[in-house]
Amino acid sequence: QVKLVESGGGLVQAGGSLRLTCAASGRTFNRYTMGWFRQPPGKERGFVAAISWSGGSPDYADSVKGRFTISRDNAKNTVYLQMNSLKPEDTAVYWCAAELLGGDRSAALSWVSWGQGTQVTVSS
């Protein structure tokens, strides 16, 4: 498994921006599809975004399309989630995921490796 460490979470006002960073260990990082998931208070973990090993074919949950951007830097073993126009409903713990096993990127069970999570709180 690859080790993942998220950072960049915090408290922000509605309309603001945050950039989450996921640093990965392992020499084969550039072979992995990478993803972001989130779990709002009292809800299940849900898909946010994913990106292929080459940086192409990004997928987004409908709720974040046009506001969030996933990107990666394979030279730095890092994947990012730029979050703009944040809303209170974006409040959640955000996790980075790697090693997609199945074809369904949006299913948490399809992913092998997870970070420890980072809290994002958006105030109204």
XYZ file of N, CA and C in Angstrom:
372
model
N 0.831 -1.189 0.000
C 0.000 0.000 0.000
C 0.871 1.247 0.000
N 0.307 2.298 -0.512
C 0.989 3.572 -0.492
C 0.518 4.351 0.734
N 1.420 5.090 1.355
C 1.064 5.911 2.514
C 0.661 7.304 2.044
N -0.452 7.798 2.579
C -1.000 9.088 2.165
C -1.143 10.006 3.370
N -0.762 11.266 3.218
C -0.885 12.247 4.290
C -1.523 13.505 3.722
N -2.713 13.846 4.253
C -3.424 15.042 3.790
C -3.063 16.248 4.646
N -3.165 17.409 4.049
C -2.992 18.665 4.775
C -3.768 19.761 4.050
N -3.898 20.895 4.728
C -4.533 22.041 4.095
C -5.950 22.326 4.546
N -6.488 21.464 5.391
C -7.832 21.717 5.890
C -7.851 22.882 6.862
N -9.047 23.309 7.225
C -9.162 24.400 8.175
C -10.546 25.012 8.163
N -10.635 26.188 8.757
C -11.900 26.920 8.852
C -11.878 28.067 7.854
N -12.935 28.176 7.070
C -13.018 29.225 6.058
C -14.455 29.715 5.979
N -14.634 30.960 5.604
C -15.978 31.504 5.447
C -16.568 31.066 4.104
N -17.863 31.029 4.057
C -18.546 30.691 2.805
C -18.083 31.632 1.696
N -17.839 31.069 0.532
C -17.330 31.833 -0.587
C -15.821 31.820 -0.704
N -15.172 31.336 0.337
C -13.725 31.302 0.347
C -13.154 30.079 -0.352
N -11.839 29.942 -0.260
C -11.126 28.857 -0.942
C -10.151 28.167 0.001
N -9.900 26.914 -0.287
C -8.867 26.138 0.379
C -8.241 25.212 -0.658
N -6.993 24.862 -0.429
C -6.355 23.850 -1.258
C -5.867 22.720 -0.369
N -6.388 21.555 -0.608
C -5.947 20.375 0.111
C -4.794 19.728 -0.644
N -3.859 19.193 0.121
C -2.704 18.513 -0.446
C -2.634 17.102 0.108
N -2.312 16.165 -0.754
C -2.121 14.779 -0.336
C -0.739 14.347 -0.801
N 0.138 14.102 0.159
C 1.492 13.658 -0.138
C 1.543 12.136 -0.024
N 2.066 11.499 -1.051
C 2.107 10.042 -1.102
C 3.534 9.533 -1.072
N 3.726 8.423 -0.406
C 5.028 7.761 -0.420
C 4.954 6.596 -1.383
N 6.103 6.185 -1.862
C 6.100 5.054 -2.781
C 6.580 5.455 -4.156
N 7.394 4.585 -4.746
C 7.985 4.912 -6.028
C 7.011 4.761 -7.183
N 5.872 4.110 -6.953
C 4.944 3.868 -8.053
C 3.755 4.807 -8.027
N 3.909 5.941 -7.362
C 2.808 6.891 -7.257
C 2.246 7.240 -8.618
N 3.117 7.417 -9.604
C 2.642 7.885 -10.899
C 1.856 6.822 -11.664
N 1.693 5.634 -11.086
C 0.863 4.612 -11.715
C -0.559 4.604 -11.172
N -0.778 5.352 -10.087
C -2.056 5.258 -9.394
C -3.054 6.312 -9.840
N -4.286 5.866 -10.009
C -5.382 6.817 -10.003
C -5.525 7.306 -8.562
N -5.800 8.599 -8.395
C -5.932 9.180 -7.067
C -7.320 9.792 -6.923
N -7.786 9.823 -5.689
C -9.125 10.357 -5.478
C -9.252 11.115 -4.169
N -10.337 11.858 -4.062
C -10.708 12.543 -2.830
C -12.137 12.149 -2.479
N -12.337 11.898 -1.206
C -13.659 11.618 -0.656
C -13.888 12.536 0.532
N -15.143 12.617 0.953
C -15.448 13.426 2.137
C -16.607 12.820 2.905
N -16.625 13.111 4.207
C -17.705 12.637 5.055
C -18.227 13.797 5.885
N -19.393 14.336 5.522
C -20.003 15.396 6.335
C -20.488 14.843 7.663
N -20.703 15.687 8.627
C -21.195 15.213 9.942
C -22.506 14.451 9.807
N -22.542 13.261 10.373
C -23.758 12.457 10.363
C -24.090 11.793 9.043
N -23.183 11.861 8.079
C -23.445 11.260 6.768
C -22.344 10.268 6.406
N -22.574 9.518 5.349
C -21.592 8.550 4.902
C -20.505 9.217 4.061
N -19.389 8.512 3.958
C -18.295 8.985 3.116
C -18.733 8.964 1.665
N -18.463 10.055 0.961
C -18.892 10.157 -0.425
C -17.784 10.651 -1.338
N -17.908 10.330 -2.600
C -16.928 10.680 -3.626
C -16.921 12.177 -3.902
N -15.719 12.713 -4.082
C -15.570 14.123 -4.442
C -14.963 14.265 -5.840
N -13.791 13.643 -6.035
C -13.100 13.802 -7.309
C -12.066 12.692 -7.463
N -11.664 12.436 -8.709
C -10.612 11.469 -8.994
C -9.869 11.904 -10.239
N -8.620 11.431 -10.346
C -7.791 11.802 -11.485
C -6.919 10.613 -11.849
N -6.725 10.380 -13.132
C -5.939 9.239 -13.590
C -4.446 9.475 -13.373
N -3.653 8.437 -13.603
C -2.221 8.519 -13.356
C -1.561 9.596 -14.211
N -2.093 9.852 -15.385
C -1.494 10.833 -16.298
C -1.961 12.264 -16.017
N -2.925 12.391 -15.133
C -3.482 13.715 -14.875
C -4.718 14.015 -15.699
N -5.083 13.093 -16.549
C -6.262 13.301 -17.380
C -7.496 12.647 -16.779
N -8.600 12.792 -17.504
C -9.864 12.152 -17.134
C -10.315 12.430 -15.715
N -10.313 13.689 -15.289
C -10.811 13.957 -13.934
C -12.322 13.744 -13.850
N -12.740 13.213 -12.724
C -14.157 13.035 -12.428
C -14.506 13.862 -11.213
N -15.732 14.349 -11.189
C -16.180 15.142 -10.045
C -17.600 14.745 -9.667
N -17.868 14.833 -8.383
C -19.243 14.718 -7.930
C -20.013 15.936 -8.437
N -21.271 15.746 -8.741
C -22.079 16.850 -9.262
C -22.082 18.049 -8.313
N -22.019 17.779 -7.034
C -22.121 18.849 -6.040
C -20.912 19.773 -6.020
N -19.791 19.341 -6.636
C -18.584 20.163 -6.603
C -18.127 20.605 -7.988
N -18.773 20.142 -9.036
C -18.381 20.508 -10.393
C -18.417 22.021 -10.575
N -17.357 22.529 -11.187
C -17.269 23.963 -11.410
C -16.685 24.742 -10.252
N -16.551 24.080 -9.100
C -15.993 24.758 -7.915
C -14.681 24.119 -7.455
N -14.573 22.818 -7.584
C -13.384 22.094 -7.139
C -12.584 21.633 -8.347
N -11.255 21.583 -8.176
C -10.373 21.083 -9.222
C -9.352 20.132 -8.617
N -9.265 18.941 -9.175
C -8.266 17.979 -8.741
C -7.092 18.024 -9.713
N -5.891 17.942 -9.180
C -4.697 17.942 -10.016
C -3.618 17.127 -9.320
N -2.552 16.852 -10.037
C -1.473 16.074 -9.435
C -0.144 16.507 -10.007
N 0.897 16.262 -9.223
C 2.273 16.503 -9.633
C 3.033 15.214 -9.345
N 3.235 14.415 -10.370
C 3.878 13.115 -10.163
C 5.334 13.252 -9.729
N 5.983 14.330 -10.106
C 7.370 14.540 -9.689
C 7.457 14.759 -8.182
N 6.379 15.267 -7.592
C 6.354 15.537 -6.159
C 5.515 14.515 -5.394
N 5.007 13.498 -6.081
C 4.154 12.491 -5.432
C 3.014 13.145 -4.666
N 2.373 14.096 -5.300
C 1.358 14.900 -4.617
C 0.120 15.060 -5.479
N -1.025 15.022 -4.835
C -2.290 15.326 -5.497
C -2.959 16.453 -4.720
N -3.648 17.313 -5.437
C -4.248 18.500 -4.839
C -5.754 18.518 -5.071
N -6.437 19.212 -4.196
C -7.848 19.507 -4.412
C -8.043 20.991 -4.124
N -8.186 21.767 -5.191
C -8.457 23.193 -5.052
C -9.956 23.375 -4.900
N -10.353 24.004 -3.817
C -11.772 24.171 -3.516
C -12.095 25.654 -3.480
N -12.913 26.082 -4.400
C -13.333 27.480 -4.495
C -14.833 27.602 -4.228
N -15.257 28.811 -3.952
C -16.682 29.097 -3.712
C -17.264 28.116 -2.701
N -16.564 27.949 -1.618
C -16.973 26.959 -0.620
C -18.303 27.319 0.019
N -19.051 26.272 0.334
C -20.372 26.421 0.938
C -20.383 25.699 2.282
N -21.281 26.075 3.182
C -21.366 25.371 4.466
C -21.566 23.866 4.294
N -22.259 23.462 3.248
C -22.484 22.027 3.028
C -21.234 21.291 2.563
N -20.148 22.009 2.307
C -18.873 21.369 2.008
C -18.136 20.976 3.278
N -18.663 21.360 4.416
C -18.046 20.990 5.689
C -18.002 19.478 5.833
N -16.800 18.953 6.063
C -16.621 17.502 6.125
C -15.175 17.189 6.474
N -14.942 15.925 6.796
C -13.577 15.399 6.814
C -13.277 14.935 5.390
N -12.149 15.362 4.876
C -11.753 15.029 3.510
C -10.612 14.017 3.551
N -10.746 12.969 2.736
C -9.721 11.930 2.653
C -9.159 11.815 1.241
N -7.892 11.520 1.181
C -7.220 11.195 -0.060
C -7.219 9.672 -0.199
N -7.393 9.172 -1.413
C -7.415 7.732 -1.658
C -6.532 7.392 -2.854
N -5.987 6.184 -2.839
C -5.113 5.726 -3.917
C -5.336 4.244 -4.181
N -4.830 3.789 -5.284
C -4.895 2.384 -5.683
C -6.325 1.953 -5.953
N -6.815 2.384 -7.077
C -8.167 2.034 -7.471
C -8.193 0.594 -7.982
N -9.018 -0.230 -7.349
C -9.119 -1.634 -7.750
C -10.243 -1.868 -8.747
N -11.367 -1.272 -8.463
C -12.516 -1.496 -9.320
C -12.697 -0.391 -10.333
N -13.694 -0.544 -11.176
C -13.941 0.452 -12.207
C -14.740 1.643 -11.726
N -15.400 1.502 -10.568
C -16.259 2.569 -10.068
C -15.462 3.477 -9.153
N -15.012 4.597 -9.688
C -14.207 5.525 -8.897
C -14.990 6.123 -7.745
N -16.287 6.190 -7.893
C -17.096 6.862 -6.885
C -17.391 5.997 -5.663
N -17.011 4.739 -5.714
C -17.267 3.833 -4.599
C -16.044 3.746 -3.698
N -16.238 4.041 -2.426
C -15.119 3.999 -1.487
C -14.494 2.610 -1.419
N -15.300 1.577 -1.588
C -14.790 0.209 -1.513
C -13.845 -0.123 -2.657
N -13.812 0.700 -3.694
C -12.942 0.439 -4.833
C -11.498 0.846 -4.575
N -11.254 1.532 -3.465
C -9.939 2.100 -3.195
C -9.244 1.346 -2.070
N -7.918 1.209 -2.208
C -7.151 0.415 -1.248
C -6.557 1.268 -0.131
N -5.901 2.345 -0.500
C -5.135 3.122 0.473
C -5.827 4.442 0.781
N -5.773 4.830 2.073
C -6.427 6.048 2.547
C -5.491 6.820 3.462
N -5.642 8.137 3.435
C -4.939 8.970 4.390
C -5.694 9.026 5.698
N -5.253 9.919 6.591
C -5.864 10.027 7.911
C -7.028 11.011 7.935
N -7.165 11.791 6.876
C -8.256 12.754 6.774
C -7.863 14.124 7.285
N -8.513 15.140 6.746
C -8.303 16.512 7.191
C -9.657 17.211 7.250
N -9.864 17.978 8.309
C -11.163 18.611 8.529
C -11.257 19.919 7.760
N -12.368 20.086 7.059
C -12.698 21.346 6.401
C -14.016 21.837 6.980
N -14.004 23.053 7.495
C -15.207 23.642 8.070
C -15.483 24.965 7.368
N -16.684 25.091 6.817
C -17.087 26.296 6.113
C -18.194 26.974 6.910
N -17.922 28.174 7.369
C -18.903 28.908 8.169
C -19.770 29.778 7.272
N -20.998 29.964 7.697
C -21.930 30.774 6.902
C -21.869 32.239 7.279
